[in-house]
Amino acid sequence: MTTARVILNFPWTSSSDKLKGDFFQDTGVTDAVMKIARKELREDKTIREQSLEQLREWLQKNGDVENVRTDDLFLLRFLRTKKFSVPMAQQMILKYLNFRKVFTHLIHSLDFMSPSVQKLLDGGYIFPSPIRDKHGRRVVVGFANHFNPTEHTSSDMARLHFITYETLMEDPENQICGLVHIGDFKGISTAHIACWNPTDFLRIMKWGEQSIPMRNKEVHLVNVPSTVKYIIEAGKSMVSKKMKERLQVHVTVSDLCKKVDPACLPKELGGTMPMAEMIEIWKMELSAKRNLVLSAANMRIHSDRGIVSRNGTDRNNNSNSSSLGMETITGSFRKLEVD
């Protein structure tokens, strides 16, 4: 496979292969990455500037929102995820703000230095590899058995996930190239699932893809117990056809390594760099972006009246529209019996 690239330089908005004179001054990314942006996102300087101007004007006039960041990097998260469709980016901004509002009880504090979150981070529950894959994408690795349900809550889990994604999206290269997700389900137990309120679980599965601005390119799951597949199948009913097609379940780590460059994986999952080393590198990145992530707490949405769902009728917080999905999820929870 093509050699992956290690991210070992500060301030974490570039990669080690970036050379002097290879930057686009207005984007902070290399020519190679901008080629991806042009090909996959239809992005160029003119479209970027016009779209940003339209978004800022819309935010200024929108009385339903308050204190929303208007810097280029933040707004480009949504424009790039929606391939520079301004109306779709506007909808995603509203859904993102509403997501943060609805789940305040879970993601009330996005500080990675919070003791419970930091303990979960140090334990290796979820972290991105410092090595990009051959497509320039960051690889986010999660170990289910590194979450101890007797020590942590669903809020700890949700906060660390959200902190991870928020921090990664402060890098324009991640916005453009996207992310790969790896989940190792070895050692999962009923206690891992029982720590979640089924309603919260359903809503996060249903709204996450629509509300969190990320280009999720691949999802790989490994060591999945047969009984947990009930949850996976129920979760797939909550996401788009595109995401279903990007989800792959592997029986063994060897199978996973046939689909994902092992150089991007921690040593504990078939790679060469120890997990602890990857986490220490990631913590430096978290520190560099901490204030930006925390500043988002000031953003507000006062009304969800501007939000249009996929079917064009209900809003994000209409729980009645999710009743069928709730039955599917709840039924799957009942079937879950893990040794």
Coordinates of C-alpha atoms in Angstrom, one line a residue:
M1 CA 0.0 0.0 0.0
T2 CA 1.0 3.6 -0.4
T3 CA 3.0 4.9 2.5
A4 CA 0.9 6.7 5.0
R5 CA 1.9 10.1 6.4
V6 CA 2.6 10.8 10.1
I7 CA 1.2 14.0 11.6
L8 CA 4.0 15.1 13.9
N9 CA 4.2 18.8 13.3
F10 CA 2.6 21.7 15.1
P11 CA 0.0 23.4 14.9
W12 CA -1.8 20.3 13.6
T13 CA -3.3 21.9 10.5
S14 CA -0.8 20.4 8.1
S15 CA 1.1 17.2 7.4
S16 CA 4.8 16.4 7.4
D17 CA 5.0 16.3 3.6
K18 CA 4.0 19.9 3.2
L19 CA 6.8 21.9 1.6
K20 CA 7.4 25.6 1.4
G21 CA 5.6 27.2 -1.4
D22 CA 3.1 24.3 -1.6
F23 CA 0.4 26.1 0.4
F24 CA -2.7 27.8 -0.9
Q25 CA -2.5 30.9 1.3
D26 CA -6.3 31.2 1.5
T27 CA -6.9 27.6 2.7
G28 CA -3.9 26.4 4.6
V29 CA -3.8 23.1 2.7
T30 CA -1.5 21.7 0.0
D31 CA -2.2 21.6 -3.7
A32 CA -2.7 17.9 -3.5
V33 CA -5.5 18.3 -1.0
M34 CA -7.1 21.1 -2.9
K35 CA -7.2 18.8 -5.9
I36 CA -9.4 16.5 -3.8
A37 CA -11.5 19.5 -2.8
R38 CA -12.0 20.5 -6.4
K39 CA -12.8 17.0 -7.6
E40 CA -15.0 15.8 -4.8
L41 CA -16.5 19.0 -3.4
R42 CA -16.5 21.4 -6.4
E43 CA -14.5 23.8 -4.2
D44 CA -12.5 26.6 -5.6
K45 CA -11.6 30.1 -4.4
T46 CA -14.6 31.8 -6.0
I47 CA -17.2 29.2 -4.8
R48 CA -15.6 29.2 -1.3
E49 CA -15.7 33.0 -1.0
Q50 CA -19.2 33.4 -2.3
S51 CA -20.6 30.6 -0.1
L52 CA -18.9 31.9 3.0
E53 CA -20.4 35.4 2.3
Q54 CA -23.9 33.9 1.9
L55 CA -23.6 31.9 5.1
R56 CA -22.4 34.9 7.1
E57 CA -25.2 37.0 5.8
W58 CA -27.8 34.3 6.6
L59 CA -26.5 33.9 10.2
Q60 CA -26.5 37.7 10.7
K61 CA -30.2 37.9 9.7
N62 CA -31.3 34.7 11.5
G63 CA -32.9 35.5 14.8
D64 CA -33.2 31.8 15.8
V65 CA -29.5 31.5 16.4
E66 CA -26.9 33.4 18.6
N67 CA -23.2 33.6 19.0
V68 CA -22.5 31.2 16.1
R69 CA -18.9 31.2 15.0
T70 CA -18.4 32.9 11.6
D71 CA -14.8 32.2 11.0
D72 CA -13.9 30.5 7.7
L73 CA -12.7 27.2 9.3
F74 CA -15.9 26.7 11.2
L75 CA -18.3 27.5 8.4
L76 CA -16.3 25.4 5.9
R77 CA -17.0 22.3 8.0
F78 CA -20.6 22.5 6.8
L79 CA -20.0 23.7 3.3
R80 CA -17.5 20.9 2.6
T81 CA -19.7 18.3 4.1
K82 CA -22.5 19.4 1.9
K83 CA -20.3 20.0 -1.2
F84 CA -20.9 23.7 -1.1
S85 CA -24.7 23.6 -1.3
V86 CA -25.5 26.7 0.8
P87 CA -29.1 25.7 1.7
M88 CA -28.0 22.2 2.8
A89 CA -25.1 23.8 4.8
Q90 CA -27.6 26.1 6.5
Q91 CA -29.8 23.2 7.5
M92 CA -26.8 21.3 8.9
I93 CA -25.8 24.3 11.0
L94 CA -29.3 24.4 12.5
K95 CA -29.3 20.7 13.1
Y96 CA -25.8 20.8 14.6
L97 CA -26.9 23.6 17.0
N98 CA -30.1 21.7 17.9
F99 CA -28.1 18.5 18.4
R100 CA -25.9 20.2 21.0
K101 CA -29.0 21.7 22.6
V102 CA -31.0 18.4 22.8
F103 CA -28.0 16.5 24.1
T104 CA -26.7 19.1 26.6
H105 CA -27.2 16.5 29.4
L106 CA -24.6 14.3 27.6
I107 CA -22.2 16.8 26.1
H108 CA -22.5 19.6 28.6
S109 CA -18.7 20.0 29.0
L110 CA -16.4 19.4 26.0
D111 CA -13.1 19.8 28.0
F112 CA -10.8 16.8 27.4
M113 CA -9.1 17.8 30.7
S114 CA -12.2 16.9 32.7
P115 CA -11.0 14.1 35.0
S116 CA -13.5 11.5 33.9
V117 CA -13.0 12.2 30.2
Q118 CA -9.2 12.3 30.5
K119 CA -9.2 9.0 32.3
L120 CA -11.3 7.5 29.5
L121 CA -8.9 9.0 26.9
D122 CA -5.8 7.7 28.7
G123 CA -7.3 4.3 28.8
G124 CA -7.5 4.2 25.0
Y125 CA -11.3 4.2 24.4
I126 CA -11.2 6.4 21.3
F127 CA -8.4 8.3 19.6
P128 CA -7.3 9.1 16.0
S129 CA -4.1 7.7 14.7
P130 CA -1.4 10.3 14.0
I131 CA -0.8 8.5 10.6
R132 CA -3.0 9.4 7.7
D133 CA -4.0 6.7 5.2
K134 CA -3.0 6.7 1.5
H135 CA -6.0 9.0 0.8
G136 CA -4.9 11.6 3.4
R137 CA -7.7 10.6 5.8
R138 CA -7.4 10.4 9.6
V139 CA -8.2 7.0 11.1
V140 CA -10.2 7.1 14.3
V141 CA -9.8 4.0 16.5
G142 CA -12.1 2.8 19.2
F143 CA -11.8 -0.1 21.7
A144 CA -15.1 -1.1 23.3
N145 CA -13.4 -3.0 26.1
H146 CA -11.4 0.1 27.1
F147 CA -14.6 1.6 28.4
N148 CA -15.3 0.5 31.9
P149 CA -19.1 0.8 32.5
T150 CA -18.5 0.6 36.3
E151 CA -16.3 3.7 36.2
H152 CA -17.8 5.7 33.3
T153 CA -21.2 6.9 32.1
S154 CA -22.8 7.4 28.7
S155 CA -22.0 11.1 29.1
D156 CA -18.3 10.3 29.4
M157 CA -18.5 8.3 26.3
A158 CA -20.5 10.8 24.3
R159 CA -18.3 13.7 25.4
L160 CA -15.1 12.0 24.4
H161 CA -16.6 11.1 21.0
F162 CA -17.8 14.7 20.4
I163 CA -14.5 16.2 21.6
T164 CA -12.6 13.9 19.2
Y165 CA -14.7 15.0 16.2
E166 CA -14.8 18.6 17.1
T167 CA -11.0 18.7 17.4
L168 CA -10.5 16.9 14.1
M169 CA -12.8 19.2 12.3
E170 CA -10.6 22.2 13.2
D171 CA -8.2 20.9 10.6
P172 CA -9.1 21.8 7.0
E173 CA -7.4 18.7 5.6
N174 CA -9.7 16.5 7.7
Q175 CA -12.7 18.5 6.4
I176 CA -11.7 17.8 2.9
C177 CA -10.2 14.3 3.0
G178 CA -12.6 12.9 5.6
L179 CA -12.3 10.3 8.3
V180 CA -12.1 6.5 8.6
H181 CA -13.6 4.9 11.7
I182 CA -12.4 1.6 13.3
G183 CA -14.3 -0.1 16.1
D184 CA -13.0 -3.1 18.0
F185 CA -15.9 -4.7 19.8
K186 CA -13.8 -7.4 21.6
G187 CA -14.9 -7.7 25.2
I188 CA -18.2 -5.8 24.9
S189 CA -20.8 -6.7 27.5
T190 CA -24.4 -6.0 28.3
A191 CA -23.2 -3.3 30.7
H192 CA -21.7 -1.3 27.9
I193 CA -25.2 -1.1 26.2
A194 CA -27.1 -0.8 29.5
C195 CA -25.3 2.5 30.4
W196 CA -27.3 4.1 27.6
N197 CA -30.9 5.4 27.7
P198 CA -32.5 3.8 24.6
T199 CA -34.1 7.1 23.6
D200 CA -30.8 8.9 23.6
F201 CA -29.2 6.0 21.7
L202 CA -31.9 6.2 19.1
R203 CA -31.7 9.9 18.6
I204 CA -27.9 10.0 18.4
M205 CA -28.0 7.3 15.7
K206 CA -30.9 9.0 13.8
W207 CA -29.5 12.6 14.0
G208 CA -25.8 12.1 14.2
E209 CA -25.2 11.7 10.5
Q210 CA -27.4 14.7 9.6
S211 CA -26.1 17.0 12.4
I212 CA -22.4 16.5 12.8
P213 CA -20.4 17.9 9.9
M214 CA -17.9 15.3 8.9
R215 CA -17.1 13.3 5.8
N216 CA -17.3 9.8 7.1
K217 CA -15.6 7.8 4.3
E218 CA -15.4 4.3 5.8
V219 CA -16.6 2.5 9.0
H220 CA -14.9 -0.8 9.9
L221 CA -16.0 -3.0 12.8
V222 CA -14.0 -6.0 14.0
N223 CA -14.4 -8.7 16.7
V224 CA -18.2 -8.2 16.7
P225 CA -20.1 -10.8 18.8
S226 CA -23.0 -12.3 17.0
T227 CA -25.5 -11.0 19.5
V228 CA -24.3 -7.4 19.1
K229 CA -25.2 -7.6 15.4
Y230 CA -28.8 -6.9 16.5
I231 CA -27.7 -3.4 17.6
I232 CA -25.7 -2.9 14.4
E233 CA -28.6 -3.8 12.2
A234 CA -30.9 -1.6 14.2
G235 CA -28.4 1.2 14.0
K236 CA -28.1 0.8 10.2
S237 CA -31.8 1.5 9.9
M238 CA -31.2 5.0 11.3
V239 CA -28.5 6.0 8.8
S240 CA -28.5 6.8 5.0
K241 CA -28.0 4.2 2.3
K242 CA -24.6 5.8 1.6
M243 CA -23.4 5.1 5.2
K244 CA -24.8 1.6 5.1
E245 CA -22.7 0.9 2.1
R246 CA -19.6 2.3 3.8
L247 CA -19.9 0.0 6.8
Q248 CA -17.9 -3.2 6.8
V249 CA -17.8 -5.9 9.5
H250 CA -14.7 -8.0 9.8
V251 CA -14.3 -11.3 11.6
T252 CA -10.6 -11.0 12.5
V253 CA -8.0 -8.3 12.8
S254 CA -6.2 -9.9 9.8
D255 CA -9.3 -9.3 7.7
L256 CA -9.4 -5.7 8.9
C257 CA -5.8 -5.2 7.9
K258 CA -6.6 -6.3 4.3
K259 CA -9.0 -3.3 4.0
V260 CA -7.1 -0.7 6.2
D261 CA -3.4 0.1 5.9
P262 CA -1.9 -1.4 9.1
A263 CA 0.5 1.5 9.3
C264 CA -2.4 3.6 10.4
L265 CA -3.4 1.2 13.2
P266 CA -2.0 1.0 16.7
K267 CA 0.3 -1.9 17.5
E268 CA -2.5 -3.5 19.5
L269 CA -4.6 -3.8 16.4
G270 CA -2.0 -5.0 13.9
G271 CA 0.0 -1.8 13.4
T272 CA 3.5 -0.8 14.6
M273 CA 3.1 2.3 16.8
P274 CA 1.9 1.6 20.4
M275 CA -1.5 2.9 21.3
A276 CA 0.0 4.9 24.3
E277 CA 2.3 6.8 21.9
M278 CA -0.6 7.6 19.6
I279 CA -2.6 8.9 22.5
E280 CA 0.2 11.2 23.8
I281 CA 0.5 12.7 20.3
W282 CA -3.3 13.2 20.2
K283 CA -3.3 14.9 23.5
M284 CA -0.9 17.5 22.2
E285 CA -3.4 18.1 19.3
L286 CA -6.2 18.3 21.8
S287 CA -4.3 20.9 23.9
A288 CA -3.7 23.0 20.8
K289 CA -7.4 23.1 19.9
R290 CA -8.9 23.1 23.4
N291 CA -9.9 26.8 23.5
L292 CA -11.6 26.6 20.1
V293 CA -13.6 23.5 21.1
L294 CA -14.6 25.1 24.4
S295 CA -15.6 28.4 22.7
A296 CA -18.5 26.6 20.9
A297 CA -20.4 26.4 24.2
N298 CA -21.5 30.0 23.7
M299 CA -23.5 29.1 20.5
R300 CA -27.2 29.0 20.8
I301 CA -30.3 28.0 18.9
H302 CA -33.6 29.5 20.3
S303 CA -36.0 27.8 17.9
D304 CA -36.0 24.7 15.7
R305 CA -38.6 26.1 13.4
G306 CA -36.2 26.4 10.5
I307 CA -35.1 22.8 10.6
V308 CA -36.5 20.5 7.9
S309 CA -36.1 16.7 8.2
R310 CA -35.2 14.3 5.5
N311 CA -38.9 13.8 4.6
G312 CA -39.5 17.5 4.6
T313 CA -42.1 17.5 7.4
D314 CA -40.9 17.0 11.0
R315 CA -38.2 18.8 13.0
N316 CA -35.2 17.3 14.8
N317 CA -37.0 17.0 18.1
N318 CA -40.2 15.3 16.9
S319 CA -40.0 12.1 18.8
N320 CA -43.2 10.7 17.4
S321 CA -41.6 10.3 14.0
S322 CA -39.1 7.9 15.6
S323 CA -41.5 5.5 17.3
L324 CA -40.9 2.7 14.8
G325 CA -37.1 3.1 15.1
M326 CA -37.5 3.1 18.9
E327 CA -39.2 -0.2 18.9
T328 CA -36.4 -1.7 16.7
I329 CA -33.7 -0.4 19.0
T330 CA -35.5 -1.4 22.2
G331 CA -36.2 -4.8 20.8
S332 CA -32.5 -5.2 19.9
F333 CA -31.5 -4.2 23.4
R334 CA -33.6 -7.0 24.8
K335 CA -32.0 -9.6 22.5
L336 CA -28.5 -8.6 23.5
E337 CA -26.9 -11.3 25.6
V338 CA -23.1 -11.1 25.5
D339 CA -21.0 -13.7 27.2

